[in-house]
Amino acid sequence: MNKLEDLKNQINQIMEENKPAVVLNSDADKTIRELEKEITSSGLKSNFEIRLSDLAPEKAELKLAGGQFTYTDYSLSWKHIGDENFRLILTNLPHKNAKILLKTPLQFKEAITELLPVFSEKLANQFK
């Protein structure tokens, strides 16, 4: 190999090693980030949690994102988790499994973004 090919291979290797694990550029990701930014800029640092079925009672018995669990089996919250600042958190209640909403699979994020306006309204009303 010549030096130019070596350099190209090294650059490609560095880019591969440093690429982000998840690209968060879907419409759902943008919507979630916008709401997190809005809540953060309001200075709210209090926990708030609500079942998804309370945000959309008509979906209570439907499976979330085609999974095994219903909307009743999940909650959405604004809280501090791990080393993170306050974030939007999706929790599977039967398994007590909490994940940062942005880090959940796309089909979950898309289903949840439909509920974010109601979540935002209930959050605002809670802390008036």
mmCIF file of C-alpha atoms in Angstrom:
data_model
loop_
_atom_site.group_PDB
_atom_site.id
_atom_site.type_symbol
_atom_site.label_atom_id
_atom_site.label_comp_id
_atom_site.label_asym_id
_atom_site.label_seq_id
_atom_site.Cartn_x
_atom_site.Cartn_y
_atom_site.Cartn_z
ATOM 1 C CA MET A 1 0.000 0.000 0.000
ATOM 2 C CA ASN A 2 1.089 3.494 -0.584
ATOM 3 C CA LYS A 3 1.028 6.238 2.018
ATOM 4 C CA LEU A 4 -2.218 7.748 0.738
ATOM 5 C CA GLU A 5 -4.075 4.445 1.095
ATOM 6 C CA ASP A 6 -2.574 3.977 4.565
ATOM 7 C CA LEU A 7 -3.781 7.411 5.564
ATOM 8 C CA LYS A 8 -7.290 6.740 4.183
ATOM 9 C CA ASN A 9 -7.454 3.448 6.089
ATOM 10 C CA GLN A 10 -6.334 5.130 9.311
ATOM 11 C CA ILE A 11 -8.935 7.880 8.888
ATOM 12 C CA ASN A 12 -11.674 5.320 8.223
ATOM 13 C CA GLN A 13 -10.610 3.336 11.284
ATOM 14 C CA ILE A 14 -10.687 6.436 13.502
ATOM 15 C CA MET A 15 -14.107 7.435 12.149
ATOM 16 C CA GLU A 16 -15.466 3.923 12.731
ATOM 17 C CA GLU A 17 -14.126 3.817 16.305
ATOM 18 C CA ASN A 18 -15.570 7.229 17.150
ATOM 19 C CA LYS A 19 -18.959 7.087 15.475
ATOM 20 C CA PRO A 20 -21.922 7.629 17.794
ATOM 21 C CA ALA A 21 -23.628 4.488 19.029
ATOM 22 C CA VAL A 22 -27.066 5.867 18.219
ATOM 23 C CA VAL A 23 -28.014 8.648 15.866
ATOM 24 C CA LEU A 24 -30.847 10.664 17.375
ATOM 25 C CA ASN A 25 -32.201 12.555 14.389
ATOM 26 C CA SER A 26 -35.707 11.198 13.890
ATOM 27 C CA ASP A 27 -38.705 13.504 14.240
ATOM 28 C CA ALA A 28 -39.525 11.757 17.532
ATOM 29 C CA ASP A 29 -35.999 12.434 18.828
ATOM 30 C CA LYS A 30 -36.290 16.102 17.922
ATOM 31 C CA THR A 31 -39.680 16.403 19.627
ATOM 32 C CA ILE A 32 -38.368 14.737 22.785
ATOM 33 C CA ARG A 33 -35.244 16.919 22.869
ATOM 34 C CA GLU A 34 -37.356 20.068 22.388
ATOM 35 C CA LEU A 35 -39.596 19.180 25.337
ATOM 36 C CA GLU A 36 -36.611 18.286 27.535
ATOM 37 C CA LYS A 37 -35.013 21.620 26.638
ATOM 38 C CA GLU A 38 -38.250 23.492 27.393
ATOM 39 C CA ILE A 39 -38.686 21.826 30.793
ATOM 40 C CA THR A 40 -34.999 22.262 31.668
ATOM 41 C CA SER A 41 -35.036 25.948 30.742
ATOM 42 C CA SER A 42 -38.087 26.423 32.978
ATOM 43 C CA GLY A 43 -35.873 25.344 35.888
ATOM 44 C CA LEU A 44 -38.160 22.492 36.995
ATOM 45 C CA LYS A 45 -36.189 20.070 39.152
ATOM 46 C CA SER A 46 -39.011 18.116 40.749
ATOM 47 C CA ASN A 47 -40.021 14.551 40.006
ATOM 48 C CA PHE A 48 -43.246 13.985 38.104
ATOM 49 C CA GLU A 49 -44.553 10.585 36.983
ATOM 50 C CA ILE A 50 -47.755 9.493 35.267
ATOM 51 C CA ARG A 51 -48.989 6.263 33.681
ATOM 52 C CA LEU A 52 -49.328 6.354 29.923
ATOM 53 C CA SER A 53 -52.909 5.158 30.305
ATOM 54 C CA ASP A 54 -53.653 8.346 32.269
ATOM 55 C CA LEU A 55 -52.371 10.361 29.316
ATOM 56 C CA ALA A 56 -54.446 8.368 26.811
ATOM 57 C CA PRO A 57 -57.228 6.429 28.584
ATOM 58 C CA GLU A 58 -58.546 5.144 25.251
ATOM 59 C CA LYS A 59 -55.250 3.261 24.757
ATOM 60 C CA ALA A 60 -55.069 1.745 28.253
ATOM 61 C CA GLU A 61 -55.349 -1.882 27.095
ATOM 62 C CA LEU A 62 -53.445 -1.504 23.816
ATOM 63 C CA LYS A 63 -49.899 -2.841 23.545
ATOM 64 C CA LEU A 64 -47.331 -0.042 23.461
ATOM 65 C CA ALA A 65 -45.355 -0.037 20.194
ATOM 66 C CA GLY A 66 -46.503 -3.566 19.381
ATOM 67 C CA GLY A 67 -44.697 -4.953 22.422
ATOM 68 C CA GLN A 68 -45.876 -7.278 25.193
ATOM 69 C CA PHE A 69 -47.017 -4.599 27.626
ATOM 70 C CA THR A 70 -49.959 -2.205 27.587
ATOM 71 C CA TYR A 71 -50.027 1.549 28.051
ATOM 72 C CA THR A 72 -51.135 0.827 31.636
ATOM 73 C CA ASP A 73 -47.853 -1.026 32.208
ATOM 74 C CA TYR A 74 -45.709 2.036 31.457
ATOM 75 C CA SER A 75 -45.155 5.414 33.030
ATOM 76 C CA LEU A 76 -43.551 8.559 31.680
ATOM 77 C CA SER A 77 -41.702 10.753 34.109
ATOM 78 C CA TRP A 78 -39.524 13.796 34.488
ATOM 79 C CA LYS A 79 -36.871 12.800 36.968
ATOM 80 C CA HIS A 80 -33.204 12.439 37.788
ATOM 81 C CA ILE A 81 -31.812 9.037 36.836
ATOM 82 C CA GLY A 82 -28.294 7.768 37.443
ATOM 83 C CA ASP A 83 -25.617 10.307 36.601
ATOM 84 C CA GLU A 84 -27.929 12.158 34.228
ATOM 85 C CA ASN A 85 -29.662 15.457 34.892
ATOM 86 C CA PHE A 86 -33.448 15.515 34.910
ATOM 87 C CA ARG A 87 -34.706 13.716 31.795
ATOM 88 C CA LEU A 88 -37.854 12.227 30.314
ATOM 89 C CA ILE A 89 -37.909 8.610 31.498
ATOM 90 C CA LEU A 90 -40.004 5.694 30.244
ATOM 91 C CA THR A 91 -40.530 2.993 32.872
ATOM 92 C CA ASN A 92 -41.871 -0.518 32.408
ATOM 93 C CA LEU A 93 -43.732 -0.812 35.707
ATOM 94 C CA PRO A 94 -44.015 -4.629 36.018
ATOM 95 C CA HIS A 95 -40.234 -4.947 35.622
ATOM 96 C CA LYS A 96 -39.335 -1.601 37.235
ATOM 97 C CA ASN A 97 -37.128 -0.993 34.194
ATOM 98 C CA ALA A 98 -36.516 2.726 33.616
ATOM 99 C CA LYS A 99 -34.816 4.113 30.504
ATOM 100 C CA ILE A 100 -34.144 7.589 29.234
ATOM 101 C CA LEU A 101 -36.838 8.109 26.616
ATOM 102 C CA LEU A 102 -34.334 9.185 23.956
ATOM 103 C CA LYS A 103 -32.518 5.853 24.381
ATOM 104 C CA THR A 104 -35.566 3.662 23.774
ATOM 105 C CA PRO A 105 -36.274 2.025 20.382
ATOM 106 C CA LEU A 106 -37.757 4.279 17.715
ATOM 107 C CA GLN A 107 -41.213 2.654 17.759
ATOM 108 C CA PHE A 108 -41.518 3.471 21.475
ATOM 109 C CA LYS A 109 -40.405 7.070 20.956
ATOM 110 C CA GLU A 110 -42.882 7.521 18.112
ATOM 111 C CA ALA A 111 -45.751 6.183 20.235
ATOM 112 C CA ILE A 112 -44.791 8.368 23.207
ATOM 113 C CA THR A 113 -44.368 11.603 21.232
ATOM 114 C CA GLU A 114 -48.112 11.544 20.543
ATOM 115 C CA LEU A 115 -48.618 11.796 24.312
ATOM 116 C CA LEU A 116 -46.079 14.534 25.027
ATOM 117 C CA PRO A 117 -48.485 17.493 24.682
ATOM 118 C CA VAL A 118 -50.794 15.956 27.312
ATOM 119 C CA PHE A 119 -47.795 15.072 29.499
ATOM 120 C CA SER A 120 -46.505 18.630 29.237
ATOM 121 C CA GLU A 121 -49.904 20.057 30.167
ATOM 122 C CA LYS A 122 -50.289 17.763 33.197
ATOM 123 C CA LEU A 123 -46.727 18.536 34.291
ATOM 124 C CA ALA A 124 -47.377 22.276 34.079
ATOM 125 C CA ASN A 125 -50.655 21.946 36.011
ATOM 126 C CA GLN A 126 -48.934 19.918 38.732
ATOM 127 C CA PHE A 127 -46.453 22.693 39.474
ATOM 128 C CA LYS A 128 -48.588 25.822 39.043
#
